[in-house]
Structure formats: structure tokens, C-alpha cells
mmCIF file of C-alpha atoms in Angstrom:
data_model
loop_
_atom_site.group_PDB
_atom_site.id
_atom_site.type_symbol
_atom_site.label_atom_id
_atom_site.label_comp_id
_atom_site.label_asym_id
_atom_site.label_seq_id
_atom_site.Cartn_x
_atom_site.Cartn_y
_atom_site.Cartn_z
ATOM 1 C CA UNK A 8 0.000 0.000 0.000
ATOM 2 C CA UNK A 9 2.840 2.347 0.896
ATOM 3 C CA UNK A 10 4.507 1.514 -2.408
ATOM 4 C CA UNK A 11 1.298 2.327 -4.294
ATOM 5 C CA UNK A 12 0.961 5.645 -2.434
ATOM 6 C CA UNK A 13 4.554 6.531 -3.246
ATOM 7 C CA UNK A 14 4.036 5.734 -6.914
ATOM 8 C CA UNK A 15 0.891 7.879 -7.013
ATOM 9 C CA UNK A 16 2.754 10.815 -5.472
ATOM 10 C CA UNK A 17 5.597 10.471 -7.972
ATOM 11 C CA UNK A 18 3.119 10.230 -10.862
ATOM 12 C CA UNK A 19 1.252 13.298 -9.599
ATOM 13 C CA UNK A 20 4.436 15.353 -9.368
ATOM 14 C CA UNK A 21 5.594 14.242 -12.804
ATOM 15 C CA UNK A 22 2.208 15.089 -14.312
ATOM 16 C CA UNK A 23 2.144 18.566 -12.766
ATOM 17 C CA UNK A 24 5.646 19.275 -14.073
ATOM 18 C CA UNK A 25 4.693 18.041 -17.521
ATOM 19 C CA UNK A 26 1.572 20.198 -17.533
ATOM 20 C CA UNK A 27 3.685 23.299 -16.850
ATOM 21 C CA UNK A 28 6.241 22.423 -19.511
ATOM 22 C CA UNK A 29 3.856 21.304 -22.274
ATOM 23 C CA UNK A 30 3.547 24.739 -23.971
ATOM 24 C CA UNK A 31 7.325 24.935 -24.322
ATOM 25 C CA UNK A 32 7.652 21.354 -25.555
ATOM 26 C CA UNK A 33 4.915 21.653 -28.162
ATOM 27 C CA UNK A 34 5.468 25.205 -29.446
ATOM 28 C CA UNK A 35 9.052 25.155 -30.705
ATOM 29 C CA UNK A 36 8.455 27.648 -33.509
ATOM 30 C CA UNK A 37 10.829 30.613 -33.771
ATOM 31 C CA UNK A 38 8.703 33.759 -34.075
ATOM 32 C CA UNK A 39 9.349 36.856 -36.189
ATOM 33 C CA UNK A 40 7.449 39.863 -34.901
ATOM 34 C CA UNK A 41 7.499 43.595 -35.496
ATOM 35 C CA UNK A 42 6.515 46.927 -33.996
ATOM 36 C CA UNK A 43 4.975 49.699 -36.083
ATOM 37 C CA UNK A 44 4.981 53.269 -34.708
ATOM 38 C CA UNK A 45 2.162 55.590 -35.716
ATOM 39 C CA UNK A 46 4.217 57.566 -38.254
ATOM 40 C CA UNK A 47 5.036 54.535 -40.440
ATOM 41 C CA UNK A 48 3.049 53.672 -43.562
ATOM 42 C CA UNK A 49 1.508 50.200 -43.308
ATOM 43 C CA UNK A 50 1.447 49.416 -47.037
ATOM 44 C CA UNK A 51 3.508 46.520 -48.452
ATOM 45 C CA UNK A 52 4.783 45.262 -45.117
ATOM 46 C CA UNK A 53 6.602 41.906 -44.930
ATOM 47 C CA UNK A 54 4.774 38.837 -43.644
ATOM 48 C CA UNK A 55 5.631 38.413 -39.970
ATOM 49 C CA UNK A 56 4.051 36.173 -37.359
ATOM 50 C CA UNK A 57 2.781 39.147 -35.387
ATOM 51 C CA UNK A 58 2.571 42.944 -35.579
ATOM 52 C CA UNK A 59 2.319 45.307 -32.613
ATOM 53 C CA UNK A 60 0.888 48.772 -33.274
ATOM 54 C CA UNK A 61 2.802 51.219 -31.086
ATOM 55 C CA UNK A 62 -0.140 53.532 -30.687
ATOM 56 C CA UNK A 63 -2.125 53.624 -27.433
ATOM 57 C CA UNK A 64 -1.232 56.447 -25.054
ATOM 58 C CA UNK A 65 -3.013 56.988 -21.706
ATOM 59 C CA UNK A 66 -4.458 60.488 -21.364
ATOM 60 C CA UNK A 67 -6.626 61.600 -18.461
ATOM 61 C CA UNK A 68 -9.805 60.924 -20.450
ATOM 62 C CA UNK A 69 -8.746 57.448 -21.609
ATOM 63 C CA UNK A 70 -6.581 55.698 -24.204
ATOM 64 C CA UNK A 71 -5.603 57.838 -27.194
ATOM 65 C CA UNK A 72 -4.885 56.014 -30.468
ATOM 66 C CA UNK A 73 -2.098 57.803 -32.339
ATOM 67 C CA UNK A 74 -2.719 55.859 -35.550
ATOM 68 C CA UNK A 75 -4.652 57.494 -38.373
ATOM 69 C CA UNK A 76 -7.900 59.147 -37.309
ATOM 70 C CA UNK A 77 -7.648 57.817 -33.763
ATOM 71 C CA UNK A 78 -10.352 55.183 -34.230
ATOM 72 C CA UNK A 79 -10.257 51.577 -33.079
ATOM 73 C CA UNK A 80 -9.790 49.868 -36.454
ATOM 74 C CA UNK A 81 -6.599 47.956 -37.243
ATOM 75 C CA UNK A 82 -4.635 49.464 -40.175
ATOM 76 C CA UNK A 83 -4.058 47.409 -43.303
ATOM 77 C CA UNK A 84 -1.640 44.659 -42.220
ATOM 78 C CA UNK A 85 -0.713 41.275 -43.744
ATOM 79 C CA UNK A 86 -3.720 38.994 -43.294
ATOM 80 C CA UNK A 87 -1.645 36.085 -41.970
ATOM 81 C CA UNK A 88 -0.120 38.097 -39.108
ATOM 82 C CA UNK A 89 -1.598 38.358 -35.638
ATOM 83 C CA UNK A 90 -2.376 41.951 -34.656
ATOM 84 C CA UNK A 91 -1.635 43.525 -31.281
ATOM 85 C CA UNK A 92 -2.014 47.001 -29.823
ATOM 86 C CA UNK A 93 0.814 48.408 -27.701
ATOM 87 C CA UNK A 94 -0.355 50.134 -24.518
ATOM 88 C CA UNK A 95 2.578 52.428 -23.801
ATOM 89 C CA UNK A 96 3.187 54.242 -20.533
ATOM 90 C CA UNK A 97 6.189 56.532 -20.987
ATOM 91 C CA UNK A 98 7.879 58.826 -18.452
ATOM 92 C CA UNK A 99 5.587 61.772 -19.228
ATOM 93 C CA UNK A 100 2.400 59.734 -19.681
ATOM 94 C CA UNK A 101 -0.482 59.576 -17.239
ATOM 95 C CA UNK A 102 0.059 56.259 -15.475
ATOM 96 C CA UNK A 103 -0.393 56.659 -11.730
ATOM 97 C CA UNK A 104 -3.641 54.684 -12.009
ATOM 98 C CA UNK A 105 -1.464 51.547 -12.008
ATOM 99 C CA UNK A 106 -0.923 52.021 -8.267
ATOM 100 C CA UNK A 107 -4.568 51.302 -7.483
ATOM 101 C CA UNK A 108 -6.045 47.894 -8.464
ATOM 102 C CA UNK A 109 -9.566 49.279 -8.959
ATOM 103 C CA UNK A 110 -8.364 52.223 -11.067
ATOM 104 C CA UNK A 111 -6.272 49.794 -13.108
ATOM 105 C CA UNK A 112 -9.337 47.635 -13.759
ATOM 106 C CA UNK A 113 -11.149 50.667 -15.153
ATOM 107 C CA UNK A 114 -8.249 51.525 -17.453
ATOM 108 C CA UNK A 115 -7.899 47.934 -18.649
ATOM 109 C CA UNK A 116 -11.652 47.832 -19.259
ATOM 110 C CA UNK A 117 -11.260 50.893 -21.514
ATOM 111 C CA UNK A 118 -9.021 48.824 -23.811
ATOM 112 C CA UNK A 119 -12.014 46.709 -24.850
ATOM 113 C CA UNK A 120 -12.771 48.524 -28.173
ATOM 114 C CA UNK A 121 -9.191 47.846 -29.285
ATOM 115 C CA UNK A 122 -8.943 44.340 -27.843
ATOM 116 C CA UNK A 123 -12.023 43.010 -29.638
ATOM 117 C CA UNK A 124 -10.507 43.873 -33.038
ATOM 118 C CA UNK A 125 -7.093 42.377 -32.271
ATOM 119 C CA UNK A 126 -5.279 39.381 -30.814
ATOM 120 C CA UNK A 127 -4.187 41.164 -27.655
ATOM 121 C CA UNK A 128 -1.988 43.789 -26.022
ATOM 122 C CA UNK A 129 1.686 44.582 -25.536
ATOM 123 C CA UNK A 130 2.333 46.473 -22.284
ATOM 124 C CA UNK A 131 5.249 48.848 -22.837
ATOM 125 C CA UNK A 132 5.858 50.273 -19.360
ATOM 126 C CA UNK A 133 8.808 52.679 -19.440
ATOM 127 C CA UNK A 134 7.858 54.566 -16.289
ATOM 128 C CA UNK A 135 10.035 52.298 -14.196
ATOM 129 C CA UNK A 136 8.962 53.583 -10.780
ATOM 130 C CA UNK A 137 5.598 51.956 -11.573
ATOM 131 C CA UNK A 138 7.045 48.492 -12.257
ATOM 132 C CA UNK A 139 6.153 47.399 -8.720
ATOM 133 C CA UNK A 140 2.478 47.727 -9.710
ATOM 134 C CA UNK A 141 2.606 45.919 -13.057
ATOM 135 C CA UNK A 142 0.777 42.892 -11.637
ATOM 136 C CA UNK A 143 -2.308 45.097 -11.150
ATOM 137 C CA UNK A 144 -2.455 45.384 -14.954
ATOM 138 C CA UNK A 145 -1.815 41.677 -15.500
ATOM 139 C CA UNK A 146 -4.516 40.585 -13.028
ATOM 140 C CA UNK A 147 -7.086 42.949 -14.553
ATOM 141 C CA UNK A 148 -6.169 41.908 -18.098
ATOM 142 C CA UNK A 149 -6.691 38.223 -17.329
ATOM 143 C CA UNK A 150 -9.997 39.007 -15.643
ATOM 144 C CA UNK A 151 -11.436 40.842 -18.662
ATOM 145 C CA UNK A 152 -9.610 39.210 -21.597
ATOM 146 C CA UNK A 153 -8.614 35.669 -20.539
ATOM 147 C CA UNK A 154 -8.295 34.411 -24.120
ATOM 148 C CA UNK A 155 -6.262 37.304 -25.497
ATOM 149 C CA UNK A 156 -2.493 37.460 -25.830
ATOM 150 C CA UNK A 157 -0.455 39.520 -23.332
ATOM 151 C CA UNK A 158 3.143 40.577 -23.968
ATOM 152 C CA UNK A 159 5.263 42.699 -21.611
ATOM 153 C CA UNK A 160 8.313 44.715 -22.709
ATOM 154 C CA UNK A 161 11.337 44.530 -20.404
ATOM 155 C CA UNK A 162 14.626 46.502 -20.348
ATOM 156 C CA UNK A 163 18.174 45.185 -20.518
ATOM 157 C CA UNK A 164 18.595 45.760 -16.777
ATOM 158 C CA UNK A 165 17.034 43.115 -14.564
ATOM 159 C CA UNK A 166 13.534 43.884 -13.302
ATOM 160 C CA UNK A 167 11.702 41.631 -10.822
ATOM 161 C CA UNK A 168 9.741 38.833 -12.512
ATOM 162 C CA UNK A 169 8.007 36.538 -10.058
ATOM 163 C CA UNK A 170 6.731 33.051 -11.019
ATOM 164 C CA UNK A 171 3.105 34.203 -11.169
ATOM 165 C CA UNK A 172 3.941 36.985 -13.628
ATOM 166 C CA UNK A 173 5.974 34.605 -15.789
ATOM 167 C CA UNK A 174 3.067 32.164 -15.876
ATOM 168 C CA UNK A 175 0.464 34.820 -16.792
ATOM 169 C CA UNK A 176 2.444 36.580 -19.559
ATOM 170 C CA UNK A 177 2.722 34.986 -23.018
ATOM 171 C CA UNK A 178 5.989 36.662 -24.024
ATOM 172 C CA UNK A 179 8.564 39.117 -22.697
ATOM 173 C CA UNK A 180 10.161 41.418 -25.282
ATOM 174 C CA UNK A 181 13.713 42.494 -24.460
ATOM 175 C CA UNK A 182 13.649 45.949 -26.099
ATOM 176 C CA UNK A 183 16.794 47.244 -24.411
ATOM 177 C CA UNK A 184 17.961 49.620 -27.140
ATOM 178 C CA UNK A 185 15.285 52.174 -26.250
ATOM 179 C CA UNK A 186 16.536 52.439 -22.682
ATOM 180 C CA UNK A 187 20.333 52.322 -22.655
ATOM 181 C CA UNK A 188 22.399 52.856 -25.841
ATOM 182 C CA UNK A 189 25.539 51.501 -24.171
ATOM 183 C CA UNK A 190 24.145 48.082 -23.338
ATOM 184 C CA UNK A 191 21.494 45.569 -24.267
ATOM 185 C CA UNK A 192 20.478 45.352 -27.904
ATOM 186 C CA UNK A 193 22.706 48.198 -29.109
ATOM 187 C CA UNK A 194 25.754 46.602 -27.513
ATOM 188 C CA UNK A 195 28.371 44.228 -28.897
ATOM 189 C CA UNK A 196 27.074 40.673 -29.069
ATOM 190 C CA UNK A 197 28.978 39.778 -25.901
ATOM 191 C CA UNK A 198 27.032 42.417 -23.948
ATOM 192 C CA UNK A 199 23.766 41.385 -25.594
ATOM 193 C CA UNK A 200 24.374 37.828 -24.389
ATOM 194 C CA UNK A 201 24.851 39.177 -20.853
ATOM 195 C CA UNK A 202 21.483 40.946 -21.067
ATOM 196 C CA UNK A 203 19.782 37.783 -22.300
ATOM 197 C CA UNK A 204 21.450 35.667 -19.629
ATOM 198 C CA UNK A 205 20.133 37.970 -16.904
ATOM 199 C CA UNK A 206 16.712 36.650 -17.944
ATOM 200 C CA UNK A 207 17.863 33.061 -18.513
ATOM 201 C CA UNK A 208 14.931 31.670 -16.506
ATOM 202 C CA UNK A 209 12.384 32.943 -19.081
ATOM 203 C CA UNK A 210 14.270 32.086 -22.272
ATOM 204 C CA UNK A 211 11.367 30.155 -23.793
ATOM 205 C CA UNK A 212 9.183 33.237 -23.353
ATOM 206 C CA UNK A 213 11.896 35.780 -24.224
ATOM 207 C CA UNK A 214 11.849 37.610 -27.568
ATOM 208 C CA UNK A 215 14.942 39.583 -28.587
ATOM 209 C CA UNK A 216 14.258 43.118 -29.811
ATOM 210 C CA UNK A 217 16.281 44.167 -32.876
ATOM 211 C CA UNK A 218 16.376 47.769 -34.151
ATOM 212 C CA UNK A 219 15.991 48.506 -37.857
ATOM 213 C CA UNK A 220 17.157 52.081 -37.386
ATOM 214 C CA UNK A 221 19.711 54.134 -35.488
ATOM 215 C CA UNK A 222 23.292 53.711 -34.417
ATOM 216 C CA UNK A 223 24.381 50.268 -33.313
ATOM 217 C CA UNK A 224 27.423 49.571 -31.160
ATOM 218 C CA UNK A 225 29.127 46.476 -32.539
ATOM 219 C CA UNK A 226 32.380 44.795 -31.541
ATOM 220 C CA UNK A 227 34.140 46.890 -34.186
ATOM 221 C CA UNK A 228 32.613 50.212 -33.098
ATOM 222 C CA UNK A 229 29.524 52.322 -33.795
ATOM 223 C CA UNK A 230 27.853 51.902 -37.182
ATOM 224 C CA UNK A 231 24.600 53.067 -38.690
ATOM 225 C CA UNK A 232 22.050 50.414 -39.611
ATOM 226 C CA UNK A 233 21.048 50.939 -43.221
ATOM 227 C CA UNK A 234 20.291 48.850 -46.257
ATOM 228 C CA UNK A 235 21.754 51.261 -48.806
ATOM 229 C CA UNK A 236 23.841 54.393 -48.994
ATOM 230 C CA UNK A 237 21.715 57.530 -48.997
ATOM 231 C CA UNK A 238 22.853 60.403 -51.171
ATOM 232 C CA UNK A 239 22.285 63.948 -49.998
ATOM 233 C CA UNK A 240 19.054 65.334 -51.359
ATOM 234 C CA UNK A 241 17.282 61.965 -51.456
ATOM 235 C CA UNK A 242 14.458 61.818 -48.960
ATOM 236 C CA UNK A 243 12.366 58.714 -49.634
ATOM 237 C CA UNK A 244 12.237 57.776 -45.954
ATOM 238 C CA UNK A 245 10.583 60.869 -44.532
ATOM 239 C CA UNK A 246 8.017 61.987 -42.029
ATOM 240 C CA UNK A 247 6.747 65.447 -41.101
ATOM 241 C CA UNK A 248 7.145 66.966 -37.634
ATOM 242 C CA UNK A 249 5.694 70.420 -36.895
ATOM 243 C CA UNK A 250 5.727 71.386 -40.553
ATOM 244 C CA UNK A 251 9.290 70.178 -41.179
ATOM 245 C CA UNK A 252 10.167 67.176 -43.366
ATOM 246 C CA UNK A 253 12.735 64.929 -41.637
ATOM 247 C CA UNK A 254 14.756 62.436 -43.707
ATOM 248 C CA UNK A 255 15.364 59.486 -41.402
ATOM 249 C CA UNK A 256 18.492 58.075 -43.028
ATOM 250 C CA UNK A 257 20.356 61.157 -44.221
ATOM 251 C CA UNK A 258 19.419 63.317 -41.240
ATOM 252 C CA UNK A 259 18.550 66.268 -43.501
ATOM 253 C CA UNK A 260 15.548 68.497 -42.785
ATOM 254 C CA UNK A 261 13.457 70.296 -45.414
ATOM 255 C CA UNK A 262 10.514 72.641 -45.357
ATOM 256 C CA UNK A 263 7.225 71.367 -46.769
ATOM 257 C CA UNK A 264 7.999 73.457 -49.881
ATOM 258 C CA UNK A 265 11.269 71.579 -50.408
ATOM 259 C CA UNK A 266 13.709 74.189 -49.077
ATOM 260 C CA UNK A 267 16.736 72.738 -47.269
ATOM 261 C CA UNK A 268 16.613 73.771 -43.604
ATOM 262 C CA UNK A 269 19.387 71.561 -42.229
ATOM 263 C CA UNK A 270 22.133 69.604 -43.985
ATOM 264 C CA UNK A 271 23.483 66.779 -41.843
ATOM 265 C CA UNK A 272 27.275 67.023 -42.123
ATOM 266 C CA UNK A 273 28.010 64.439 -39.460
ATOM 267 C CA UNK A 274 30.058 61.502 -40.789
ATOM 268 C CA UNK A 275 27.899 58.445 -41.303
ATOM 269 C CA UNK A 276 29.214 54.902 -41.630
ATOM 270 C CA UNK A 277 26.806 52.492 -43.282
ATOM 271 C CA UNK A 278 26.579 48.828 -42.532
ATOM 272 C CA UNK A 279 24.702 46.072 -44.316
ATOM 273 C CA UNK A 280 22.276 43.711 -42.596
ATOM 274 C CA UNK A 281 25.045 41.584 -41.057
ATOM 275 C CA UNK A 282 24.465 42.942 -37.552
ATOM 276 C CA UNK A 283 20.738 42.154 -37.805
ATOM 277 C CA UNK A 284 21.362 38.612 -39.007
ATOM 278 C CA UNK A 285 23.912 38.053 -36.226
ATOM 279 C CA UNK A 286 21.297 38.895 -33.627
ATOM 280 C CA UNK A 287 18.735 36.598 -35.254
ATOM 281 C CA UNK A 288 21.233 33.737 -35.190
ATOM 282 C CA UNK A 289 22.105 34.596 -31.580
ATOM 283 C CA UNK A 290 18.435 34.362 -30.561
ATOM 284 C CA UNK A 291 18.140 30.991 -32.300
ATOM 285 C CA UNK A 292 21.345 29.659 -30.782
ATOM 286 C CA UNK A 293 20.208 30.615 -27.281
ATOM 287 C CA UNK A 294 16.778 29.027 -27.896
ATOM 288 C CA UNK A 295 14.758 32.205 -27.426
ATOM 289 C CA UNK A 296 11.114 32.421 -28.501
ATOM 290 C CA UNK A 297 11.912 34.731 -31.409
ATOM 291 C CA UNK A 298 12.868 38.259 -32.456
ATOM 292 C CA UNK A 299 10.894 41.506 -32.660
ATOM 293 C CA UNK A 300 11.925 44.268 -35.065
ATOM 294 C CA UNK A 301 11.631 47.964 -34.224
ATOM 295 C CA UNK A 302 10.467 49.595 -36.303
ATOM 296 C CA UNK A 303 9.106 47.714 -39.297
ATOM 297 C CA UNK A 304 8.555 50.062 -42.230
ATOM 298 C CA UNK A 305 11.671 52.210 -41.860
ATOM 299 C CA UNK A 306 13.582 50.365 -44.582
ATOM 300 C CA UNK A 307 11.325 48.296 -46.865
ATOM 301 C CA UNK A 308 14.252 46.780 -48.774
ATOM 302 C CA UNK A 309 16.041 45.482 -45.692
ATOM 303 C CA UNK A 310 13.903 42.310 -45.763
ATOM 304 C CA UNK A 311 15.723 41.167 -48.895
ATOM 305 C CA UNK A 312 18.915 40.973 -46.828
ATOM 306 C CA UNK A 313 17.583 39.524 -43.593
ATOM 307 C CA UNK A 314 18.203 35.803 -43.314
ATOM 308 C CA UNK A 315 14.982 34.187 -42.086
#
């Protein structure tokens, strides 16, 4: 009888462990995901597993959608991709409601018009003094949207992740390059590995953020991520800010009438997609869940060079 009881206990423990590990054992796919900020055109985007619209900002009267006309409709995205909204809480955003569980429930409830037209939410909390209250959001989200996906962005520096949070979040996106240009994703690969290893206990839920813009610190120094050399005067990659036309790659600024307002004379070193491919291979080698590109749409031709 004692032997039978012992066997039952062992079987029970083994079953509970298997139940926890099943999602990781079954879902071995490597995911390619991307973030789209509100100023990027959504036409002719590459086919990725998932897109996150970096759009929802908390104002005192509710969530403000920075995409298009501010409605709740998803822009034109590849049909095969899952669609997520990013709920961002930056340093200057209104986010003190996170401190109160009941206030948080009300704010999470206000996401409903966006949630029903999408696959879920990415929580991009960059107001780090509020991190201690992030579980208020996670609890409320699971209460209202139990069947929707929840992703949480994390920085390159270690933030507390307790077992309950890990269990309730589908993915963690390591988007370190937005927070510290000297470490994390903008660092040499050796430093990037250190950042990943600081979250080694969530590797099967960890997605490595990779920038498709900006300066990148590699082992051989700082280089500019670009897929082609940009001649002065060419401004295909542009967006308008306060009536001025900014050329993202060249750094030049024009008036809306085409007059040159600022000529970027800073030396620029261009690199091909090697650094991007190295980070993809790194994520695969370390058995991460996938990679997430920021920001898809900057360089349409870069996808021809990325090794997927």
C-alpha cells in the first residue's frame, strides 16, 4: 500500500511538471514579430508572425490612439499576421492609475474597443517607478480578456519577474535599445548575451528586440544600420514633424515646400544587414522564442537581406 501511495505521489508530481512544460515542448516555432509606430506607412509590409501597433497612449480621459484618425480599427496589415495594440506608458504619460487595483481595472476595461478587433496587447511600461504595480495590470487583463495574448516589454537591466507573472504573460520582449544605448540590444554581441542571460529563466518566453534604425554599437565600433547608402538630397524615408520634413536616413531636414533647412554634415558609416542577421542567429542559438523588429517600415528593402 505504501509503495502504491509513493508511486501515485511520484506520478502526480511528474504530471504537474509536464503540464507546466507542455507549452514549451509543443510550441518550438521561432517567431518573427514587429513593432509599427504611428508615423510609419503600413502598405507593403513583410509577412511576420505578429505585428504590434505602437499607438495607445493613456491620457486623463482614456486611451488615445495615435494611428490614423484615432479610431479603433486595425490598419491594413498582412492577413496572416496576428495583430496587437501596444499600450505604452512613458515617463511623461499619465500612469499613476497603475498604483490602485480598482483604477487599473477601469483603465484595462477601456481597452475593450481595441482588444475586440485584435489578438491582444503589448504592455510597454517605461515609467520604471511603476514596475512594482505591473501585476495590477496583468490581473485585470486576465480578468477581462482571458483568451487574449499579453506581452510585456522589459529593459536590458534586470527587473523583478516573479513566477506568477511569468506564468500569466505569453511573451517578454527584451527591447533594451530604447533604454540604454551603451548596453542591451545596441551593444556588442557579448554584452547582448549578458542581457539575455540575466533573464535566462524565461528564455522560452523571451523575444529579442532588434532595431531597424539608429546607431548600433558592434564589436568593431559604432555603425549606422542601413540597407543602402543615402545620397544627400534623397528623402524617400521621410516623415513630417511640426511642418518640417525629416529624412530618417540622411538626417537632412526640409521645409514642406522643399527648401533645405538643415544639412546633416556628421560623418555616417553604413553597414549592411550583417548585424541584424547576427542577432537573429544569436536568438536561435540561445533558444529564445523569437525576435521583434523595431520599427518595421523604416527600410522596406532590408527584408531582402535579412536571413529568415
